[in-house]
Coordinates of C-alpha atoms in Angstrom, one line a residue:
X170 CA 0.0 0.0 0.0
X171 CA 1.5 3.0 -0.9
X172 CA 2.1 5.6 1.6
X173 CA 0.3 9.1 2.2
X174 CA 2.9 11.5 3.4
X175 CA 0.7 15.0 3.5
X176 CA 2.5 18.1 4.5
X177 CA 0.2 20.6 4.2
X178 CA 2.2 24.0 4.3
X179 CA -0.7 26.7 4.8
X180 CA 0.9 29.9 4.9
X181 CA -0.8 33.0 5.0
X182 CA -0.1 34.0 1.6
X183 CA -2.0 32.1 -1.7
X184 CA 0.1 29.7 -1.9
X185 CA -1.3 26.0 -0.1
X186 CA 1.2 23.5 -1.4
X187 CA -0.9 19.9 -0.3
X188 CA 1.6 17.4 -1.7
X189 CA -0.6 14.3 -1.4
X190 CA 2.5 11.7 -2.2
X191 CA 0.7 8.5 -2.8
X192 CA 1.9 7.1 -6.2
X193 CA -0.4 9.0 -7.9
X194 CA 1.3 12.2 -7.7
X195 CA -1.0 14.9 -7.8
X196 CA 0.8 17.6 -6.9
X197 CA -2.0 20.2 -6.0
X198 CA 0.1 23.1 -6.5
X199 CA -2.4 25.9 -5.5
X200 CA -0.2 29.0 -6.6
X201 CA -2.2 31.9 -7.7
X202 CA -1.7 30.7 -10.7
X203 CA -3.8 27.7 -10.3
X204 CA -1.1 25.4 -11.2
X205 CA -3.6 22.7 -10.7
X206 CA -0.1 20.4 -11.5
X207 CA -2.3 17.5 -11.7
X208 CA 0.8 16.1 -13.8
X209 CA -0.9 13.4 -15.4
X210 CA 2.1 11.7 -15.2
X211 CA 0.0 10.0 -13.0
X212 CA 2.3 7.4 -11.2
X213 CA -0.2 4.8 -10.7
X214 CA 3.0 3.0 -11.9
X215 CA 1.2 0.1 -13.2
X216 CA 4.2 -1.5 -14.0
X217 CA 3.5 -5.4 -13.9
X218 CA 7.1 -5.7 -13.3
X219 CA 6.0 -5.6 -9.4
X220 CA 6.1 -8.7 -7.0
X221 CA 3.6 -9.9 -8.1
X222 CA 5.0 -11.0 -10.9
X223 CA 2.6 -12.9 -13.4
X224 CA 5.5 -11.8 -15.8
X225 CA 5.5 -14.1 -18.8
X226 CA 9.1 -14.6 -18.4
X227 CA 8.6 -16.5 -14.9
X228 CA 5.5 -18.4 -16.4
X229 CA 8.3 -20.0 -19.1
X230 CA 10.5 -20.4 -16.6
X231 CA 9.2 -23.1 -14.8
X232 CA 10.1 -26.7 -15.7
X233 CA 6.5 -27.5 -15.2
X234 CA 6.2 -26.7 -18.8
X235 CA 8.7 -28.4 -20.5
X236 CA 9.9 -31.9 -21.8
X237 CA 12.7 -32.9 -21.1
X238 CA 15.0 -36.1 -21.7
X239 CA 17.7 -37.8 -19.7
X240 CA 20.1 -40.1 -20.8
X241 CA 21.5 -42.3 -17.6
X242 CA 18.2 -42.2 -16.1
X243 CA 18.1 -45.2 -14.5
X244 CA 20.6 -44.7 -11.4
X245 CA 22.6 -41.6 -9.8
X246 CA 22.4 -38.4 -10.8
X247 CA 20.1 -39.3 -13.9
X248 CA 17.4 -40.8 -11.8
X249 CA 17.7 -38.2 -9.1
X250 CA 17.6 -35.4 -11.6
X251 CA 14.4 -37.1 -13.6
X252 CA 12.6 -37.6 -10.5
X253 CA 13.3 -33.4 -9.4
X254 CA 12.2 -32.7 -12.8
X255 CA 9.1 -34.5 -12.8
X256 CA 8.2 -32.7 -9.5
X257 CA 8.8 -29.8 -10.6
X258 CA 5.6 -30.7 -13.2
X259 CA 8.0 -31.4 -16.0
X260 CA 6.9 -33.8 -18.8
X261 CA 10.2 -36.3 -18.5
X262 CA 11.3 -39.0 -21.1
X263 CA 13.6 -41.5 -19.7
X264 CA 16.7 -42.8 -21.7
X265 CA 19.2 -45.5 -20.0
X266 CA 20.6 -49.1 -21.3
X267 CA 18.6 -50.8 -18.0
X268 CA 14.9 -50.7 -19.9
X269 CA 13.9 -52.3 -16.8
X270 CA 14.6 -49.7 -14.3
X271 CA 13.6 -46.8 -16.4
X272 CA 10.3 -48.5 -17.0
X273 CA 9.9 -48.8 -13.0
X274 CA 11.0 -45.3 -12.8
X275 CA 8.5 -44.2 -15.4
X276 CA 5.5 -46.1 -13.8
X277 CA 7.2 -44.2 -10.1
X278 CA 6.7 -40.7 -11.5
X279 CA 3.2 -41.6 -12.9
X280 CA 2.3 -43.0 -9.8
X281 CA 2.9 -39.5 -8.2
X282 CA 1.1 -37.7 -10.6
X283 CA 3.7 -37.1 -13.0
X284 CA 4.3 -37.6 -16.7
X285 CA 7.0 -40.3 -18.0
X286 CA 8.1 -42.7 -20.9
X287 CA 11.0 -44.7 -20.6
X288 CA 12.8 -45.4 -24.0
X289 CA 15.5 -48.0 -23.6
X290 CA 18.8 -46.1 -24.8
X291 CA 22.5 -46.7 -25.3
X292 CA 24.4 -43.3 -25.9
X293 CA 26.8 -44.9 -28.2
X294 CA 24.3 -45.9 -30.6
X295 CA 22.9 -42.8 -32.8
X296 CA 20.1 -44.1 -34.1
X297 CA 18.8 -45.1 -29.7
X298 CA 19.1 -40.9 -29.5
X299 CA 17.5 -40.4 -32.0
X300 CA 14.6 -42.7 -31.3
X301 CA 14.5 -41.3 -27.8
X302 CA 14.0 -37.5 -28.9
X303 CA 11.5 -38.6 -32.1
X304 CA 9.6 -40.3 -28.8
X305 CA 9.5 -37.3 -27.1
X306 CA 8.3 -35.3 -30.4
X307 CA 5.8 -37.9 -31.4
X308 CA 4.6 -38.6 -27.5
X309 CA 4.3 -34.9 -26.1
X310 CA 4.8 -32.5 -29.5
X311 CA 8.1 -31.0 -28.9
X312 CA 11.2 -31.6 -27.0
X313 CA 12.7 -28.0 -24.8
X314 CA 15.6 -29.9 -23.2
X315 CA 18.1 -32.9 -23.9
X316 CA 20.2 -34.1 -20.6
X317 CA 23.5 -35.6 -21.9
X318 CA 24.0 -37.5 -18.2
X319 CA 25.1 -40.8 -19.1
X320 CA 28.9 -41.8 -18.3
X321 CA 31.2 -44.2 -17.2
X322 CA 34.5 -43.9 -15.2
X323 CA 36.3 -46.9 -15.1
X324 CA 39.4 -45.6 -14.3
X325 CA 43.0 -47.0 -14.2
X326 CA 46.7 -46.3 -14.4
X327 CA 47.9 -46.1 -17.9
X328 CA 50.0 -48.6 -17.6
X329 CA 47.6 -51.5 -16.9
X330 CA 46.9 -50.8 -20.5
X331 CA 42.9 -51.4 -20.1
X332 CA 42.5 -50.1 -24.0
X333 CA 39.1 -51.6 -23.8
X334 CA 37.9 -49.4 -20.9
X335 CA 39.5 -46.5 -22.4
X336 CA 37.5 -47.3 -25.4
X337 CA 34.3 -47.5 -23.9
X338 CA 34.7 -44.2 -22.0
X339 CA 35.2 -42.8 -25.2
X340 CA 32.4 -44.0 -26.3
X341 CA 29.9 -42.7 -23.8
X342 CA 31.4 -39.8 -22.1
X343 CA 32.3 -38.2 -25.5
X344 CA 30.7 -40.0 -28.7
X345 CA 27.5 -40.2 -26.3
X346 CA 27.2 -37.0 -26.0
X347 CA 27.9 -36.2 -29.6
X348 CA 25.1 -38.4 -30.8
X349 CA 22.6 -36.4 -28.1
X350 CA 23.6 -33.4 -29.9
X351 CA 23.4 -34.8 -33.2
X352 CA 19.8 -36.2 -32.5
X353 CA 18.7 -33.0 -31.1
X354 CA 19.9 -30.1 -32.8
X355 CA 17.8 -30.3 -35.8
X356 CA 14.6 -30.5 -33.4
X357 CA 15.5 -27.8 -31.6
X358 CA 16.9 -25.8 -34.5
X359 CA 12.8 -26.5 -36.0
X360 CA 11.6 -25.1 -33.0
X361 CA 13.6 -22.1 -32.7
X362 CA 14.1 -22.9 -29.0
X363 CA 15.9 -25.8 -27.5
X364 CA 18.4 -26.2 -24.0
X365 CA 21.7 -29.0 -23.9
X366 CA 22.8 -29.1 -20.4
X367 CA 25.9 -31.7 -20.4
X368 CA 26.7 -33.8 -17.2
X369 CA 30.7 -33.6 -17.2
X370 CA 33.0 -33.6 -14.1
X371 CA 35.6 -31.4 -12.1
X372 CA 38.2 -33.9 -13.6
X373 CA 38.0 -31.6 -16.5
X374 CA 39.5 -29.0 -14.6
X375 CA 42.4 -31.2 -12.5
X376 CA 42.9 -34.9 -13.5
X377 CA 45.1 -37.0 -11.0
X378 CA 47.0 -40.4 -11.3
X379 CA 44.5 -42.9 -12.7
X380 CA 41.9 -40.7 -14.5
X381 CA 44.1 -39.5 -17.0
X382 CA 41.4 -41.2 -20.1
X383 CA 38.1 -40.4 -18.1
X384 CA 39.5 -36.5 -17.4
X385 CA 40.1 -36.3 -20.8
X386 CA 37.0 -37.5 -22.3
X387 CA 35.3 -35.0 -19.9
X388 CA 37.5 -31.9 -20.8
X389 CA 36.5 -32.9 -24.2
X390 CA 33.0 -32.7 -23.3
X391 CA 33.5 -29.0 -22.5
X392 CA 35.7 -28.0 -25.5
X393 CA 32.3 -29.3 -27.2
X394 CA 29.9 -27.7 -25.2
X395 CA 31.6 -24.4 -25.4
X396 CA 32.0 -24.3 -29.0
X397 CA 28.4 -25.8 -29.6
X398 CA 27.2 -22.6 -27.5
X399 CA 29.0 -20.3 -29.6
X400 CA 27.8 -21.4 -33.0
X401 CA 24.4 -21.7 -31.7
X402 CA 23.4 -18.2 -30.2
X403 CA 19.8 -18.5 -29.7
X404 CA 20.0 -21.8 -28.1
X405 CA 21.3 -22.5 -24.3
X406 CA 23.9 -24.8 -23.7
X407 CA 24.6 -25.4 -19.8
X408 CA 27.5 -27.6 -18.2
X409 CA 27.3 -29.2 -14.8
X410 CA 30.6 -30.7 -13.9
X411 CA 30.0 -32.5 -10.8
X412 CA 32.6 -33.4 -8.0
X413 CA 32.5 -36.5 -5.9
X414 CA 29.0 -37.8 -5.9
X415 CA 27.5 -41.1 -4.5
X416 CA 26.4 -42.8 -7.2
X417 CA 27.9 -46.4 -8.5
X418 CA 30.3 -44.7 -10.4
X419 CA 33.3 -47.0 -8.5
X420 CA 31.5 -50.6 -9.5
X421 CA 33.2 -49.9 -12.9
X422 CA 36.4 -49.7 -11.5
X423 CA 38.2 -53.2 -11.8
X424 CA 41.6 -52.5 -10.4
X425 CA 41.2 -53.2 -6.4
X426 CA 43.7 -50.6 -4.9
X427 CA 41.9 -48.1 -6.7
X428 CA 38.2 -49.1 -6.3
X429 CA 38.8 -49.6 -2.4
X430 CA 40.7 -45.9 -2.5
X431 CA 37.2 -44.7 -4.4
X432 CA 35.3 -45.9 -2.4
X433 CA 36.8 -44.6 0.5
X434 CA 37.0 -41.1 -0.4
X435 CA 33.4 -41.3 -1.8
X436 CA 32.4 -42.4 1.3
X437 CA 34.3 -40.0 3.0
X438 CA 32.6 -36.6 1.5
X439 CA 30.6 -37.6 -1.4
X440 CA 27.6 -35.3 -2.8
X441 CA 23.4 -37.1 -2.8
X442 CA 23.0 -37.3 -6.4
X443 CA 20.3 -34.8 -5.4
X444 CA 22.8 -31.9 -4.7
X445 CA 23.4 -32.3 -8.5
X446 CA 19.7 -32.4 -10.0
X447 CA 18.8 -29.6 -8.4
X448 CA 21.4 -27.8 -9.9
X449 CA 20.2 -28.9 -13.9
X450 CA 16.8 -28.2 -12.0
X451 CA 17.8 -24.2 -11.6
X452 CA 19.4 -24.3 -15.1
X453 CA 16.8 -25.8 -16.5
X454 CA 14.1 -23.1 -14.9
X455 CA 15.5 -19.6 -16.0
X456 CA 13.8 -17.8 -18.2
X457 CA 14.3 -18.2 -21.9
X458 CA 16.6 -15.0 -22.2
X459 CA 19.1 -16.6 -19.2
X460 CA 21.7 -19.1 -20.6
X461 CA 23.6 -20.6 -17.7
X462 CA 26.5 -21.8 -19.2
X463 CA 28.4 -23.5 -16.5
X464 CA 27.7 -25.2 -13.1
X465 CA 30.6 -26.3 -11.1
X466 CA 28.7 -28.5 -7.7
X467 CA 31.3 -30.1 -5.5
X468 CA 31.6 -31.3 -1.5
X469 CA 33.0 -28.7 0.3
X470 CA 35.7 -31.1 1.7
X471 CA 36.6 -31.8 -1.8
X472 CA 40.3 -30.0 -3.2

């Protein structure tokens, strides 16, 4: 409520100033003159850029009205951040390899009210991302955001010479995410409005002994990323580089020393997958004109 500040300075001249200062200046300015200043400038300030805020721009912002895929939805941060998507009212289509758990985690979130479809998915096959976004097209009529989350780590010295591992990490850390953008873009480019928001990991910034193939695949990830959101002005590109989370990350890991190590540490100060999907949730939920280009979410114990 505006306020009513009314100084009424009655001197015994002409001149009665009553400056009634509520919002709607009317500056009575009884000068001989009859200055009757109502100065229609009248400051009813309307301006629907108050609190109240029924601004457009906060009605798109909500994930409430968007679809949104997830690759690695079946465990970690993929089924933590599906499941704060879907409460959020988004419409959520599931992507993993496990078809079985993404169908379970599908009939959860419909259980609760929500709306899911799980879409058995392996990153490193194109033509599974690009049946997961034509689902989401053909089930719901559009798709406004692709999760690249699915990634494996199993990590090792170079010298135990686990080519196979390294391949595989190439595969789905970096060719997966290449095949979400390739099966994507065109959608979103058809839309003229789209969002890619890429799970990588602080091991892009600082690798250590043993993660020298998985850092690299993620620091790839952001070279891509950032040069994807460059050509691509008018669409939002986001990356969430996550530290130590507890997920099952370490089951990969085959070397002992190093899994018990991971394990420890993990156990030590890791993140709830949660910590993680509610960042990609406030990324997700800014208004079209905000591009949040890079998240960086790790334990504070974690150097």
């Amino acid at each position: 409520m505006p306020s009513t500040t009314t100084p009424t300075s009655t001197s015994t001249g002409p001149a009665t100033t009553t400056t009634t200062d509520t919002d709607t200046t009317t500056t009575t300015d009884t000068d001989t003159d009859t200055d009757t200043d109502t100065d229609t400038d009248t400051d009813t300030d309307t301006d629907t850029d108050t609190d109240t805020d029924t601004d457009t721009d906060t009605v798109k912002a909500q994930p409430r009205n968007k679809v949104i895929a997830v690759t690695g939805a079946s465990s970690g941060i993929g089924r933590a951040t599906a499941l704060a998507l879907a409460q959020h009212g988004a419409t959520v289509v599931l992507g993993a390899r496990r078809g079985d758990r993404i169908e379970q985690l599908a009939a959860e979130i419909r259980e609760n009210g929500g709306r899911a479809v799980g879409v058995p998915t392996d990153v490193r096959r194109r033509t599974d991302l690009v049946r997961l976004v034509d689902t989401a097209v053909a089930r719901f009529g559009r798709l406004d955001v692709l999760v690249n989350n699915a990634g494996i780590g199993p990590i090792s010295p170079l010298e135990d010479l686990r080519v196979d591992d390294w391949d595989d990490m190439i595969d789905v850390n970096l060719r997966g995410v290449l095949h979400g953008i390739a099966a994507a873009l065109p959608v979103f480019r058809r839309q003229e409005a789209g969002h890619f928001v890429t799970v990588a990991s602080t091991a892009a910034y600082r690798t250590v002994p043993g993660q020298a193939v998985y850092a690299a695949t993620k620091t790839a990830v952001r070279t891509v990323c950032e040069g994807l959101r460059q050509e691509v002005g008018d669409l939002r590109v986001t990356i969430v580089s996550p530290g130590f989370v507890h997920t099952d990350f370490a089951d990969a890991v085959a070397d002992p020393d190093a899994r018990a190590a991971l394990l420890a540490r993990r156990d030590a100060m890791a993140l709830d997958p949660t910590s993680i999907a509610d960042a990609i949730t406030y990324a997700v939920a800014q208004p079209d004109q905000v591009d949040v280009n890079e998240i960086v979410v790790r334990p504070t114990a974690q150097r």
